[in-house]
Short mmCIF file of C-alpha atoms and ligand atoms in Angstrom, two decimals:
data_model
loop_
_atom_site.label_atom_id
_atom_site.label_comp_id
_atom_site.label_asym_id
_atom_site.label_seq_id
_atom_site.Cartn_x
_atom_site.Cartn_y
_atom_site.Cartn_z
CA MET A 950 -8.03 40.04 13.07
CA GLU A 951 -9.68 40.04 9.71
CA LYS A 952 -13.14 39.04 8.57
CA ILE A 953 -13.07 36.00 6.30
CA ALA A 954 -15.99 35.13 4.00
CA ILE A 955 -16.22 31.43 3.14
CA ILE A 956 -18.37 30.83 0.07
CA GLY A 957 -19.81 27.30 -0.08
CA ALA A 958 -20.25 25.29 3.12
CA GLY A 959 -19.44 21.80 1.83
CA LEU A 960 -16.50 19.61 2.80
CA ILE A 961 -13.80 22.13 1.92
CA GLY A 962 -15.66 25.31 2.95
CA CYS A 963 -16.30 23.94 6.46
CA ALA A 964 -12.65 22.89 6.82
CA TRP A 965 -11.51 26.39 5.77
CA ALA A 966 -13.92 27.95 8.28
CA SER A 967 -12.22 25.91 10.99
CA VAL A 968 -8.73 27.01 9.81
CA PHE A 969 -9.53 30.72 9.90
CA ALA A 970 -11.65 30.65 13.09
CA ARG A 971 -9.00 28.82 15.12
CA ALA A 972 -6.51 31.47 13.93
CA GLY A 973 -8.73 34.08 15.61
CA HIS A 974 -10.52 35.49 12.54
CA THR A 975 -14.21 36.24 12.33
CA VAL A 976 -15.70 33.86 9.75
CA ALA A 977 -18.94 34.25 7.80
CA LEU A 978 -19.91 31.06 5.98
CA TYR A 979 -22.35 31.24 3.06
CA ASP A 980 -24.17 28.56 1.07
CA ILE A 981 -27.23 28.49 -1.15
CA ASP A 982 -28.34 25.17 0.28
CA ALA A 983 -30.44 25.31 3.47
CA ASP A 984 -29.25 21.88 4.67
CA ALA A 985 -25.59 22.82 4.17
CA VAL A 986 -26.11 26.01 6.18
CA ALA A 987 -28.04 24.19 8.91
CA GLY A 988 -25.40 21.51 9.39
CA ALA A 989 -22.24 23.57 8.96
CA ARG A 990 -21.58 24.71 12.53
CA ASP A 991 -22.10 21.20 13.97
CA SER A 992 -19.74 19.69 11.43
CA ILE A 993 -17.08 22.37 12.07
CA LYS A 994 -17.48 21.95 15.83
CA ALA A 995 -17.05 18.16 15.55
CA GLY A 996 -13.77 18.71 13.70
CA LEU A 997 -12.58 21.26 16.29
CA VAL A 998 -13.34 18.84 19.13
CA LYS A 999 -11.08 16.21 17.50
CA GLN A 1000 -8.34 18.79 16.87
CA HIS A 1001 -8.58 19.90 20.50
CA ALA A 1002 -8.40 16.32 21.78
CA ILE A 1003 -5.00 15.72 20.18
CA GLY A 1004 -3.62 19.18 20.90
CA LEU A 1005 -3.82 20.67 17.39
CA ILE A 1006 -5.72 23.60 18.95
CA THR A 1007 -5.42 24.84 22.50
CA GLU A 1008 -8.49 27.08 22.66
CA HIS A 1009 -11.74 25.41 23.67
CA PRO A 1010 -13.85 24.47 20.59
CA ASP A 1011 -16.76 26.54 21.97
CA ILE A 1012 -14.61 29.68 21.83
CA VAL A 1013 -13.46 28.94 18.27
CA ILE A 1014 -16.91 28.07 16.90
CA ALA A 1015 -18.32 31.30 18.40
CA ARG A 1016 -16.32 33.18 15.73
CA VAL A 1017 -18.22 31.40 12.92
CA SER A 1018 -21.57 32.62 11.63
CA VAL A 1019 -23.54 30.97 8.82
CA THR A 1020 -25.87 32.65 6.37
CA ARG A 1021 -27.81 32.19 3.13
CA SER A 1022 -27.26 35.85 2.27
CA LEU A 1023 -24.17 36.48 0.14
CA GLU A 1024 -24.42 40.21 0.89
CA GLU A 1025 -24.24 39.52 4.62
CA ALA A 1026 -21.27 37.16 4.29
CA MET A 1027 -19.38 39.62 2.10
CA ARG A 1028 -20.03 42.71 4.24
CA ASP A 1029 -16.62 44.13 5.36
CA ALA A 1030 -14.84 40.90 4.34
CA ASP A 1031 -11.07 41.27 4.01
CA PHE A 1032 -10.50 37.86 2.48
CA VAL A 1033 -12.80 35.51 0.57
CA GLN A 1034 -12.29 31.77 0.14
CA GLU A 1035 -14.64 30.38 -2.53
CA ASN A 1036 -15.60 26.68 -2.41
CA VAL A 1037 -18.66 26.17 -4.62
CA ARG A 1038 -19.02 23.18 -6.91
CA GLU A 1039 -16.31 22.46 -9.43
CA THR A 1040 -17.73 23.73 -12.75
CA VAL A 1041 -16.72 26.76 -14.79
CA ALA A 1042 -20.38 27.87 -14.95
CA ALA A 1043 -20.74 27.81 -11.14
CA LYS A 1044 -17.48 29.69 -10.65
CA LEU A 1045 -18.41 32.31 -13.30
CA GLU A 1046 -21.79 32.90 -11.68
CA ILE A 1047 -20.52 33.30 -8.13
CA TYR A 1048 -17.48 35.39 -9.13
CA ALA A 1049 -19.66 37.92 -10.99
CA ARG A 1050 -21.48 38.48 -7.68
CA LEU A 1051 -18.39 38.38 -5.48
CA ASP A 1052 -16.64 40.97 -7.63
CA LYS A 1053 -19.52 43.41 -7.15
CA LEU A 1054 -19.80 42.84 -3.39
CA ALA A 1055 -16.10 42.77 -2.48
CA GLY A 1056 -14.36 45.90 -1.19
CA ALA A 1057 -11.55 47.36 -3.29
CA ASP A 1058 -8.82 45.70 -1.19
CA THR A 1059 -10.57 42.39 -0.59
CA LEU A 1060 -8.69 39.30 -1.79
CA ILE A 1061 -10.66 36.48 -3.45
CA ALA A 1062 -9.21 32.95 -3.44
CA SER A 1063 -10.78 29.93 -5.12
CA SER A 1064 -10.31 26.41 -3.73
CA THR A 1065 -10.76 24.95 -7.23
CA SER A 1066 -8.98 21.64 -7.73
CA GLY A 1067 -8.23 22.19 -11.37
CA ILE A 1068 -9.90 25.19 -13.05
CA PRO A 1069 -7.42 28.03 -13.61
CA ALA A 1070 -8.55 31.40 -12.23
CA SER A 1071 -8.23 32.86 -15.74
CA ALA A 1072 -11.22 30.72 -16.82
CA PHE A 1073 -13.64 32.58 -14.53
CA THR A 1074 -12.13 35.97 -13.64
CA GLU A 1075 -11.08 37.48 -17.00
CA ASN A 1076 -13.98 39.92 -17.35
CA LEU A 1077 -14.17 41.10 -13.74
CA THR A 1078 -13.40 44.68 -12.71
CA GLY A 1079 -11.37 43.39 -9.77
CA ARG A 1080 -9.68 40.49 -11.54
CA HIS A 1081 -6.26 41.58 -10.26
CA ARG A 1082 -7.21 40.41 -6.72
CA CYS A 1083 -8.44 36.95 -7.76
CA PHE A 1084 -6.32 33.80 -7.63
CA VAL A 1085 -6.46 30.09 -6.80
CA GLY A 1086 -5.78 29.04 -3.20
CA HIS A 1087 -5.93 25.27 -3.65
CA PRO A 1088 -6.01 23.21 -0.44
CA ILE A 1089 -5.38 19.53 0.13
CA ASN A 1090 -8.41 17.90 1.74
CA PRO A 1091 -8.97 18.67 4.58
CA PRO A 1092 -7.14 22.02 4.98
CA SER A 1093 -7.96 21.91 8.70
CA VAL A 1094 -5.45 19.06 9.01
CA VAL A 1095 -3.19 19.24 5.92
CA PRO A 1096 -1.53 22.68 5.90
CA LEU A 1097 -0.34 22.96 2.28
CA VAL A 1098 -2.09 25.51 0.03
CA GLU A 1099 -1.08 26.16 -3.58
CA LEU A 1100 -1.36 29.82 -4.62
CA VAL A 1101 -1.81 30.15 -8.37
CA PRO A 1102 -2.19 33.60 -9.93
CA ALA A 1103 -4.11 34.30 -13.13
CA PRO A 1104 -2.04 36.26 -15.69
CA TRP A 1105 -3.61 39.48 -14.31
CA THR A 1106 -3.26 38.76 -10.58
CA THR A 1107 -0.88 41.32 -9.08
CA PRO A 1108 2.19 40.05 -7.18
CA ALA A 1109 1.18 42.14 -4.14
CA VAL A 1110 -2.09 40.17 -3.94
CA ILE A 1111 -0.22 36.86 -3.85
CA GLU A 1112 2.14 38.23 -1.20
CA ARG A 1113 -0.76 39.39 0.99
CA ALA A 1114 -2.51 36.05 0.55
CA ARG A 1115 0.65 34.16 1.39
CA ALA A 1116 0.96 36.11 4.66
CA ILE A 1117 -2.70 35.54 5.61
CA TYR A 1118 -2.49 31.77 5.03
CA ALA A 1119 0.86 31.52 6.85
CA ARG A 1120 -0.47 33.45 9.85
CA ALA A 1121 -3.39 31.02 9.96
CA GLY A 1122 -0.91 28.13 10.27
CA GLN A 1123 -1.10 26.93 6.64
CA VAL A 1124 1.94 26.32 4.44
CA PRO A 1125 1.53 28.32 1.21
CA ILE A 1126 3.55 27.60 -1.93
CA VAL A 1127 3.44 29.88 -4.96
CA VAL A 1128 3.02 28.53 -8.48
CA ASN A 1129 4.53 31.23 -10.70
CA ARG A 1130 2.00 30.85 -13.51
CA GLU A 1131 -1.03 28.72 -14.36
CA ILE A 1132 -0.51 25.06 -15.22
CA GLN A 1133 -3.01 22.20 -15.36
CA GLY A 1134 -3.06 20.22 -12.10
CA PHE A 1135 -0.97 22.86 -10.29
CA ILE A 1136 1.99 21.23 -8.49
CA VAL A 1137 0.69 18.62 -6.06
CA ASN A 1138 -1.54 16.78 -8.51
CA ARG A 1139 1.20 16.82 -11.16
CA LEU A 1140 3.59 15.18 -8.70
CA GLN A 1141 0.93 12.68 -7.68
CA GLY A 1142 0.13 12.05 -11.35
CA ALA A 1143 3.78 11.29 -12.15
CA LEU A 1144 3.94 8.74 -9.32
CA LEU A 1145 0.61 7.12 -10.24
CA ALA A 1146 1.57 6.90 -13.93
CA GLU A 1147 4.73 4.98 -13.07
CA ALA A 1148 2.98 2.80 -10.46
CA PHE A 1149 0.22 1.88 -12.94
CA ARG A 1150 2.81 1.03 -15.64
CA LEU A 1151 4.77 -1.21 -13.25
CA VAL A 1152 1.64 -3.11 -12.17
CA GLU A 1153 0.26 -3.41 -15.72
CA ASP A 1154 3.55 -4.83 -17.00
CA GLY A 1155 3.67 -7.38 -14.20
CA TYR A 1156 6.72 -6.12 -12.33
CA VAL A 1157 4.96 -5.76 -8.98
CA ASN A 1158 1.51 -5.86 -7.39
CA SER A 1159 -0.33 -2.84 -6.06
CA ASN A 1160 0.04 -3.87 -2.40
CA ASP A 1161 3.82 -3.87 -2.76
CA ILE A 1162 3.67 -0.47 -4.49
CA ASP A 1163 1.95 0.85 -1.35
CA LYS A 1164 4.69 -0.68 0.82
CA ALA A 1165 7.38 0.92 -1.37
CA VAL A 1166 5.89 4.30 -0.52
CA LYS A 1167 4.65 3.93 3.07
CA ASP A 1168 7.63 1.92 4.35
CA GLY A 1169 10.22 3.39 1.99
CA LEU A 1170 10.11 6.68 0.14
CA GLY A 1171 7.21 8.16 2.09
CA LEU A 1172 8.84 7.87 5.51
CA ARG A 1173 11.16 10.76 4.68
CA TRP A 1174 8.62 12.64 2.60
CA SER A 1175 6.54 13.61 5.62
CA PHE A 1176 9.36 15.82 6.90
CA MET A 1177 11.61 16.53 3.90
CA GLY A 1178 10.90 16.76 0.19
CA PRO A 1179 12.61 15.01 -2.73
CA MET A 1180 15.07 17.89 -3.30
CA GLU A 1181 16.41 17.83 0.24
CA THR A 1182 16.35 14.01 0.16
CA ILE A 1183 18.73 13.79 -2.81
CA ASP A 1184 20.89 16.63 -1.47
CA LEU A 1185 21.58 14.45 1.58
CA ASN A 1186 21.87 11.15 -0.32
CA ALA A 1187 25.29 11.80 -1.89
CA PRO A 1188 28.38 13.01 -0.05
CA GLY A 1189 28.79 15.99 -2.39
CA GLY A 1190 25.13 17.06 -2.23
CA ILE A 1191 22.60 17.47 -5.02
CA ARG A 1192 25.21 18.00 -7.79
CA ASP A 1193 27.01 14.82 -6.77
CA TYR A 1194 23.68 12.93 -6.67
CA CYS A 1195 22.73 14.16 -10.15
CA GLY A 1196 26.15 13.12 -11.52
CA ARG A 1197 25.85 9.63 -10.08
CA TYR A 1198 22.20 8.89 -10.84
CA GLY A 1199 21.18 11.34 -13.60
CA PRO A 1200 21.82 8.84 -16.45
CA LEU A 1201 19.71 6.17 -14.69
CA TYR A 1202 16.76 8.54 -14.23
CA TYR A 1203 17.09 9.77 -17.83
CA ASP A 1204 16.85 6.17 -19.10
CA ILE A 1205 13.80 5.55 -16.90
CA ALA A 1206 12.15 8.79 -18.08
CA GLN A 1207 12.61 7.75 -21.71
CA GLN A 1208 10.75 4.48 -21.04
CA ALA A 1209 7.79 6.36 -19.54
CA THR A 1210 5.50 6.88 -22.53
CA PRO A 1211 1.99 8.06 -21.57
CA ARG A 1212 -0.73 5.39 -21.28
CA GLN A 1213 -4.47 5.38 -20.78
CA TRP A 1214 -5.54 3.56 -17.61
CA SER A 1215 -7.10 0.44 -19.21
CA ASP A 1216 -10.24 -1.30 -17.91
CA ALA A 1217 -8.26 -4.51 -17.48
CA LEU A 1218 -5.69 -2.77 -15.28
CA ILE A 1219 -8.36 -0.96 -13.25
CA GLY A 1220 -10.11 -4.33 -12.72
CA GLN A 1221 -6.87 -5.90 -11.49
CA LEU A 1222 -6.19 -2.97 -9.13
CA GLU A 1223 -9.74 -3.20 -7.79
CA GLN A 1224 -9.39 -6.94 -7.08
CA GLU A 1225 -6.06 -6.40 -5.36
CA ARG A 1226 -7.48 -3.61 -3.21
CA LEU A 1227 -10.60 -5.66 -2.29
CA ALA A 1228 -8.32 -8.49 -1.19
CA GLN A 1229 -6.69 -6.01 1.19
CA LEU A 1230 -9.88 -4.20 2.29
CA PRO A 1231 -13.48 -5.35 1.70
CA ALA A 1232 -15.70 -2.54 0.40
CA ASP A 1233 -17.85 -2.45 3.55
CA GLN A 1234 -14.77 -1.69 5.67
CA ARG A 1235 -13.81 1.45 3.71
CA PRO A 1236 -15.64 3.96 5.98
CA ALA A 1237 -13.95 2.56 9.11
CA ARG A 1238 -10.59 2.59 7.35
CA ALA A 1239 -11.15 6.21 6.23
CA ALA A 1240 -11.83 7.17 9.87
CA TRP A 1241 -8.60 5.37 10.88
CA ARG A 1242 -6.74 7.31 8.14
CA ASP A 1243 -8.09 10.65 9.37
CA GLN A 1244 -7.03 9.88 12.93
CA ARG A 1245 -3.52 8.77 11.83
CA LEU A 1246 -3.21 11.92 9.74
CA MET A 1247 -4.10 14.16 12.69
CA ASP A 1248 -1.66 12.26 14.92
CA LEU A 1249 1.08 12.71 12.32
CA VAL A 1250 0.41 16.43 11.95
CA ALA A 1251 0.42 16.83 15.74
CA HIS A 1252 3.76 14.98 15.85
CA LYS A 1253 5.18 17.26 13.13
CA ARG A 1254 4.08 20.36 15.05
CA ASN A 1255 5.87 19.15 18.17
CA ALA A 1256 9.02 17.96 16.38
CA SER A 1257 11.81 20.39 15.58
CA ASP A 1258 12.59 21.17 11.93
CA GLU A 1259 16.08 22.37 12.95
N1 LIG B 2625 -13.11 17.56 -1.95
C1 LIG B 2625 -11.80 17.68 -2.15
O1 LIG B 2625 -11.02 16.75 -1.91
C2 LIG B 2625 -11.25 18.99 -2.63
C3 LIG B 2625 -9.88 19.25 -2.43
C4 LIG B 2625 -9.36 20.50 -2.86
C5 LIG B 2625 -10.20 21.43 -3.48
N2 LIG B 2625 -11.53 21.13 -3.66
C6 LIG B 2625 -12.39 22.14 -4.32
O2 LIG B 2625 -13.17 22.79 -3.35
C7 LIG B 2625 -14.42 23.21 -3.96
C8 LIG B 2625 -15.57 22.65 -3.13
O3 LIG B 2625 -15.48 21.24 -3.10
P1 LIG B 2625 -16.20 20.37 -1.95
O4 LIG B 2625 -15.54 19.03 -1.99
O5 LIG B 2625 -16.28 21.14 -0.69
O6 LIG B 2625 -17.68 20.24 -2.59
P2 LIG B 2625 -19.06 20.02 -1.81
O7 LIG B 2625 -20.00 19.48 -2.82
O8 LIG B 2625 -18.84 19.27 -0.53
O9 LIG B 2625 -19.50 21.51 -1.42
C9 LIG B 2625 -19.88 22.48 -2.35
C10 LIG B 2625 -20.85 23.41 -1.66
O10 LIG B 2625 -21.05 24.55 -2.50
C11 LIG B 2625 -22.42 24.88 -2.43
N3 LIG B 2625 -22.73 25.66 -3.61
C12 LIG B 2625 -22.84 25.25 -4.89
N4 LIG B 2625 -23.10 26.32 -5.67
C13 LIG B 2625 -23.16 27.41 -4.87
C14 LIG B 2625 -23.40 28.78 -5.08
N5 LIG B 2625 -23.62 29.28 -6.30
N6 LIG B 2625 -23.36 29.61 -4.02
C15 LIG B 2625 -23.11 29.11 -2.78
N7 LIG B 2625 -22.88 27.82 -2.52
C16 LIG B 2625 -22.91 26.98 -3.57
C17 LIG B 2625 -23.16 23.56 -2.32
O11 LIG B 2625 -24.46 23.74 -1.76
C18 LIG B 2625 -22.22 22.77 -1.40
O12 LIG B 2625 -22.58 22.94 -0.04
C19 LIG B 2625 -14.38 22.70 -5.40
O13 LIG B 2625 -13.95 23.73 -6.25
C20 LIG B 2625 -13.37 21.57 -5.33
O14 LIG B 2625 -12.72 21.35 -6.57
C21 LIG B 2625 -12.07 19.95 -3.24
#
């Protein structure tokens, strides 16, 4: 098993520590902040206990957490690390500063992934000696429950690095996808953005309210999406497969796409959405609802693990 250095012990860093430790790796977790370092192991352990309770992990949480060490010394975290997952705050300046240090401390074959939500690796790795081994490994929060990770190379990242990273994530139980070259928002947020843009347009123009938009997804489209994507969906939705589907419905979708001019999200629309959401869920009930969501998500992932994809 490899040694994994996790840089930044916030929300995402702690979740990554859990992913790699439960896969059997030794994990060294680093943060500059004393409070983050002090609280990290308890927060990771609490997550592992929940995962254990619903069968997402079979090893006892005490055994898994024993593989995780925390430190405020970057040198110590990076010593003999085979793989680095960086999770510091989301600014170019912070990434530039930490990458200059990581590049000096990393061994020649060490891979360095950034969890960045939206900064391309080219914005903070261009001048590094080891820039060929740097790339984005973007998780969906929290990676300890949601397995998808988007691998996005910078123009100078070598294909062998992406292949090695893909294997490491897959062995740890994640589901890597490879974005062939840098694009703003990567894949997942572009797909989400397309859906939100259309949903906002439909509400703003008075065709539907936001509560019914949610039903259209959770009780309609989204039911299939948790076990098959839109490509497989349309392949199965016409007798002759995807070509047949495109022949039947392509003109309809082309018309719809032509109507979809970009719009700013106006204050009036945001106010309406806020009122509609508050009617569904008072603000003081959001934390309880978020805990309910996390539990449902873990139950769904456990169900997917047990169900056959064949
Ligand atoms: N929160 C999400 O939903 C989410 C999802 C996907 C990706 N990400 C990305 O993950 C990264 C971390 O986000 P987060 O939500 O965990 O943030 P966070 O604020 O919870 O944690 C960031 C941690 O980094 C530490 N830090 C800041 N500068 C540092 C430095 N120079 N050296 C060491 N530690 C440093 C902070 O002390 C903090 O503990 C960001 O790049 C973010 O875009 C976040």
